Amino acid sequence: TVFNNTITTEGSNGYGVYLLQETYNNSVYSNNITTSGATANGVYLFTTAYNNSIYSNSITTKGSGSGVYLSSTAYNNNVYSNNITTGGATANGVYLFTTAYNNNVYSNRITTNGSGFGVRLGSTAYNNNVYSNNITTKGSGADAIFLTTTVYNNSVYSNTILAAHTNANGLMLTSTAFNNKVYNNNITRLGTTTTTGTGHGISLTSTAYNNSVYSNIITTYNTTSYGIFLNNDVYNNTFYDNNIT
């Protein structure tokens, strides 16, 4: 158990909390963590991490490290009630990567100031729940929630999302994304009626199929931003009961 610590690191790989190989039944909570290194994650669980809880932490990364990063077989973990701010060019708020399943990411407040994603699931991620988070992204290409590269049977719901840059999506499913559910989210894409950009409310691209998108509230402002955007080998998806402005 790691709790009630104030942790500040400055080295390039100076992680705030690092749990390595066969890490299970651990709790990381109520810590104040700041990292400044180029690739320094706030909390990093690597190589077979399961049944861990990461909650009620204040995490700031100033380089390109993620706030919370679970990698290389991560399952049955809970990441919740954290306040996460990232400042680096590609720094994600919460990142689940390479065989991530049965994890819950919920009730976090996440702000990314560079091009990092708010919550990112990738490289075989399934049966995860991402819900009740408040996510703001500010950089170009900084999608608030990003599911990519063999992602399936995930549920994304009841999140409040603000994608502030004209080239950022509220939510993206891409590169073999199937059987996911996206519902009850409130998504706002900022901009003006005279600006253009490539960001949309919800975007499905590059082999996305059998997904359900329903009961979302989506607001976009740019002249070229769509509420829901489909592109490149997207099929057998279902869209219903969405409110799009």
C-alpha positions as a Python dict, from the first residue, in 0.01 Angstrom:
ca = {
    (1, 'T'): (0, 0, 0),
    (2, 'V'): (130, 342, -101),
    (3, 'F'): (-59, 632, 56),
    (4, 'N'): (-34, 989, 191),
    (5, 'N'): (299, 1064, 23),
    (6, 'T'): (419, 1378, -151),
    (7, 'I'): (635, 1265, -443),
    (8, 'T'): (831, 1488, -680),
    (9, 'T'): (1065, 1351, -949),
    (10, 'E'): (1277, 1525, -1212),
    (11, 'G'): (1464, 1247, -1398),
    (12, 'S'): (1365, 1149, -1752),
    (13, 'N'): (1224, 815, -1633),
    (14, 'G'): (1156, 923, -1278),
    (15, 'Y'): (815, 767, -1221),
    (16, 'G'): (618, 881, -920),
    (17, 'V'): (511, 527, -822),
    (18, 'Y'): (644, 225, -1013),
    (19, 'L'): (516, -130, -952),
    (20, 'L'): (704, -381, -1168),
    (21, 'Q'): (620, -744, -1255),
    (22, 'E'): (351, -952, -1090),
    (23, 'T'): (198, -664, -897),
    (24, 'Y'): (-135, -747, -737),
    (25, 'N'): (-364, -652, -449),
    (26, 'N'): (-192, -316, -405),
    (27, 'S'): (-354, 18, -324),
    (28, 'V'): (-210, 354, -429),
    (29, 'Y'): (-412, 637, -281),
    (30, 'S'): (-413, 989, -139),
    (31, 'N'): (-71, 1073, -283),
    (32, 'N'): (37, 1405, -431),
    (33, 'I'): (259, 1320, -729),
    (34, 'T'): (448, 1553, -965),
    (35, 'T'): (687, 1434, -1236),
    (36, 'S'): (894, 1657, -1466),
    (37, 'G'): (1097, 1406, -1668),
    (38, 'A'): (1052, 1357, -2039),
    (39, 'T'): (877, 1018, -2010),
    (40, 'A'): (802, 1002, -1639),
    (41, 'N'): (461, 855, -1559),
    (42, 'G'): (282, 949, -1241),
    (43, 'V'): (177, 593, -1147),
    (44, 'Y'): (315, 307, -1359),
    (45, 'L'): (217, -59, -1330),
    (46, 'F'): (412, -277, -1571),
    (47, 'T'): (402, -647, -1661),
    (48, 'T'): (114, -847, -1516),
    (49, 'A'): (-73, -610, -1287),
    (50, 'Y'): (-403, -719, -1140),
    (51, 'N'): (-645, -648, -856),
    (52, 'N'): (-482, -312, -787),
    (53, 'S'): (-662, 11, -690),
    (54, 'I'): (-536, 359, -776),
    (55, 'Y'): (-756, 627, -626),
    (56, 'S'): (-783, 972, -469),
    (57, 'N'): (-441, 1081, -596),
    (58, 'S'): (-344, 1423, -728),
    (59, 'I'): (-114, 1358, -1025),
    (60, 'T'): (67, 1610, -1245),
    (61, 'T'): (307, 1512, -1524),
    (62, 'K'): (499, 1792, -1694),
    (63, 'G'): (675, 1580, -1957),
    (64, 'S'): (519, 1324, -2190),
    (65, 'G'): (456, 1062, -1923),
    (66, 'S'): (99, 949, -1856),
    (67, 'G'): (-79, 1025, -1533),
    (68, 'V'): (-165, 656, -1477),
    (69, 'Y'): (-15, 391, -1706),
    (70, 'L'): (-101, 19, -1690),
    (71, 'S'): (89, -190, -1942),
    (72, 'S'): (162, -546, -2054),
    (73, 'T'): (-121, -759, -1915),
    (74, 'A'): (-331, -551, -1679),
    (75, 'Y'): (-662, -681, -1549),
    (76, 'N'): (-915, -635, -1269),
    (77, 'N'): (-766, -298, -1175),
    (78, 'N'): (-962, 8, -1061),
    (79, 'V'): (-852, 365, -1137),
    (80, 'Y'): (-1091, 614, -979),
    (81, 'S'): (-1140, 951, -810),
    (82, 'N'): (-800, 1082, -920),
    (83, 'N'): (-726, 1439, -1026),
    (84, 'I'): (-487, 1410, -1322),
    (85, 'T'): (-322, 1690, -1519),
    (86, 'T'): (-70, 1629, -1798),
    (87, 'G'): (134, 1893, -1974),
    (88, 'G'): (363, 1713, -2218),
    (89, 'A'): (319, 1685, -2592),
    (90, 'T'): (188, 1325, -2593),
    (91, 'A'): (101, 1271, -2228),
    (92, 'N'): (-218, 1071, -2170),
    (93, 'G'): (-429, 1102, -1860),
    (94, 'V'): (-496, 727, -1813),
    (95, 'Y'): (-341, 472, -2050),
    (96, 'L'): (-422, 100, -2059),
    (97, 'F'): (-193, -73, -2308),
    (98, 'T'): (-121, -425, -2436),
    (99, 'T'): (-366, -688, -2314),
    (100, 'A'): (-578, -483, -2076),
    (101, 'Y'): (-907, -632, -1965),
    (102, 'N'): (-1170, -615, -1692),
    (103, 'N'): (-1042, -278, -1571),
    (104, 'N'): (-1255, 11, -1447),
    (105, 'V'): (-1164, 377, -1501),
    (106, 'Y'): (-1420, 602, -1336),
    (107, 'S'): (-1492, 926, -1151),
    (108, 'N'): (-1157, 1081, -1248),
    (109, 'R'): (-1102, 1445, -1336),
    (110, 'I'): (-856, 1453, -1625),
    (111, 'T'): (-702, 1748, -1810),
    (112, 'T'): (-445, 1712, -2088),
    (113, 'N'): (-273, 2026, -2215),
    (114, 'G'): (-70, 1875, -2499),
    (115, 'S'): (-173, 1625, -2767),
    (116, 'G'): (-217, 1336, -2524),
    (117, 'F'): (-551, 1161, -2489),
    (118, 'G'): (-767, 1182, -2180),
    (119, 'V'): (-822, 805, -2156),
    (120, 'R'): (-649, 572, -2402),
    (121, 'L'): (-711, 197, -2446),
    (122, 'G'): (-496, 17, -2699),
    (123, 'S'): (-333, -299, -2833),
    (124, 'T'): (-583, -564, -2729),
    (125, 'A'): (-809, -401, -2471),
    (126, 'Y'): (-1140, -564, -2388),
    (127, 'N'): (-1413, -581, -2125),
    (128, 'N'): (-1306, -249, -1975),
    (129, 'N'): (-1541, 16, -1837),
    (130, 'V'): (-1472, 388, -1870),
    (131, 'Y'): (-1741, 589, -1699),
    (132, 'S'): (-1837, 898, -1500),
    (133, 'N'): (-1511, 1078, -1579),
    (134, 'N'): (-1478, 1451, -1640),
    (135, 'I'): (-1227, 1491, -1925),
    (136, 'T'): (-1090, 1808, -2087),
    (137, 'T'): (-832, 1800, -2366),
    (138, 'K'): (-671, 2112, -2511),
    (139, 'G'): (-415, 2007, -2772),
    (140, 'S'): (-436, 1930, -3142),
    (141, 'G'): (-524, 1565, -3197),
    (142, 'A'): (-596, 1517, -2827),
    (143, 'D'): (-905, 1299, -2836),
    (144, 'A'): (-1074, 1283, -2497),
    (145, 'I'): (-1129, 904, -2513),
    (146, 'F'): (-931, 700, -2766),
    (147, 'L'): (-980, 327, -2832),
    (148, 'T'): (-742, 179, -3087),
    (149, 'T'): (-588, -143, -3221),
    (150, 'T'): (-803, -445, -3141),
    (151, 'V'): (-1038, -304, -2880),
    (152, 'Y'): (-1364, -483, -2813),
    (153, 'N'): (-1644, -537, -2562),
    (154, 'N'): (-1559, -212, -2383),
    (155, 'S'): (-1822, 21, -2238),
    (156, 'V'): (-1777, 399, -2239),
    (157, 'Y'): (-2060, 578, -2064),
    (158, 'S'): (-2173, 872, -1853),
    (159, 'N'): (-1858, 1076, -1916),
    (160, 'T'): (-1851, 1454, -1947),
    (161, 'I'): (-1613, 1542, -2229),
    (162, 'L'): (-1476, 1872, -2357),
    (163, 'A'): (-1244, 1861, -2659),
    (164, 'A'): (-1121, 2217, -2690),
    (165, 'H'): (-899, 2200, -2999),
    (166, 'T'): (-1052, 2207, -3346),
    (167, 'N'): (-855, 1894, -3445),
    (168, 'A'): (-953, 1677, -3147),
    (169, 'N'): (-1239, 1427, -3123),
    (170, 'G'): (-1455, 1377, -2822),
    (171, 'L'): (-1432, 1000, -2869),
    (172, 'M'): (-1252, 789, -3128),
    (173, 'L'): (-1285, 418, -3214),
    (174, 'T'): (-1028, 306, -3469),
    (175, 'S'): (-806, 26, -3604),
    (176, 'T'): (-1018, -283, -3541),
    (177, 'A'): (-1272, -167, -3285),
    (178, 'F'): (-1577, -388, -3243),
    (179, 'N'): (-1860, -476, -3006),
    (180, 'N'): (-1806, -164, -2797),
    (181, 'K'): (-2085, 39, -2635),
    (182, 'V'): (-2077, 419, -2616),
    (183, 'Y'): (-2372, 573, -2436),
    (184, 'N'): (-2500, 846, -2206),
    (185, 'N'): (-2196, 1067, -2263),
    (186, 'N'): (-2211, 1447, -2282),
    (187, 'I'): (-1962, 1555, -2547),
    (188, 'T'): (-1873, 1911, -2646),
    (189, 'R'): (-1644, 2000, -2936),
    (190, 'L'): (-1538, 2362, -2903),
    (191, 'G'): (-1476, 2608, -3185),
    (192, 'T'): (-1671, 2874, -3370),
    (193, 'T'): (-1906, 2868, -3666),
    (194, 'T'): (-1633, 3027, -3879),
    (195, 'T'): (-1347, 2789, -3792),
    (196, 'T'): (-1260, 2457, -3953),
    (197, 'G'): (-1103, 2147, -3807),
    (198, 'T'): (-1082, 1770, -3830),
    (199, 'G'): (-1225, 1690, -3487),
    (200, 'H'): (-1575, 1547, -3437),
    (201, 'G'): (-1798, 1448, -3150),
    (202, 'I'): (-1766, 1071, -3202),
    (203, 'S'): (-1549, 929, -3479),
    (204, 'L'): (-1533, 569, -3605),
    (205, 'T'): (-1258, 492, -3857),
    (206, 'S'): (-1034, 222, -4001),
    (207, 'T'): (-1223, -101, -3938),
    (208, 'A'): (-1486, -29, -3676),
    (209, 'Y'): (-1784, -262, -3667),
    (210, 'N'): (-2067, -396, -3451),
    (211, 'N'): (-2043, -101, -3213),
    (212, 'S'): (-2345, 61, -3045),
    (213, 'V'): (-2359, 438, -2998),
    (214, 'Y'): (-2669, 565, -2824),
    (215, 'S'): (-2824, 819, -2588),
    (216, 'N'): (-2531, 1061, -2614),
    (217, 'I'): (-2556, 1441, -2610),
    (218, 'I'): (-2313, 1583, -2866),
    (219, 'T'): (-2247, 1951, -2938),
    (220, 'T'): (-2004, 2070, -3206),
    (221, 'Y'): (-1926, 2424, -3319),
    (222, 'N'): (-1683, 2412, -3612),
    (223, 'T'): (-1815, 2430, -3966),
    (224, 'T'): (-1646, 2097, -4054),
    (225, 'S'): (-1704, 1913, -3725),
    (226, 'Y'): (-1973, 1646, -3730),
    (227, 'G'): (-2157, 1501, -3437),
    (228, 'I'): (-2084, 1146, -3556),
    (229, 'F'): (-1827, 1077, -3827),
    (230, 'L'): (-1772, 742, -4004),
    (231, 'N'): (-1477, 681, -4235),
    (232, 'N'): (-1288, 390, -4395),
    (233, 'D'): (-1424, 38, -4349),
    (234, 'V'): (-1691, 110, -4090),
    (235, 'Y'): (-1989, -125, -4091),
    (236, 'N'): (-2270, -291, -3891),
    (237, 'N'): (-2271, -21, -3626),
    (238, 'T'): (-2589, 99, -3456),
    (239, 'F'): (-2667, 462, -3371),
    (240, 'Y'): (-2984, 567, -3192),
    (241, 'D'): (-3138, 815, -2946),
    (242, 'N'): (-2846, 1057, -2974),
    (243, 'N'): (-2906, 1432, -2937),
    (244, 'I'): (-2672, 1615, -3177),
    (245, 'T'): (-2638, 1991, -3214),
}
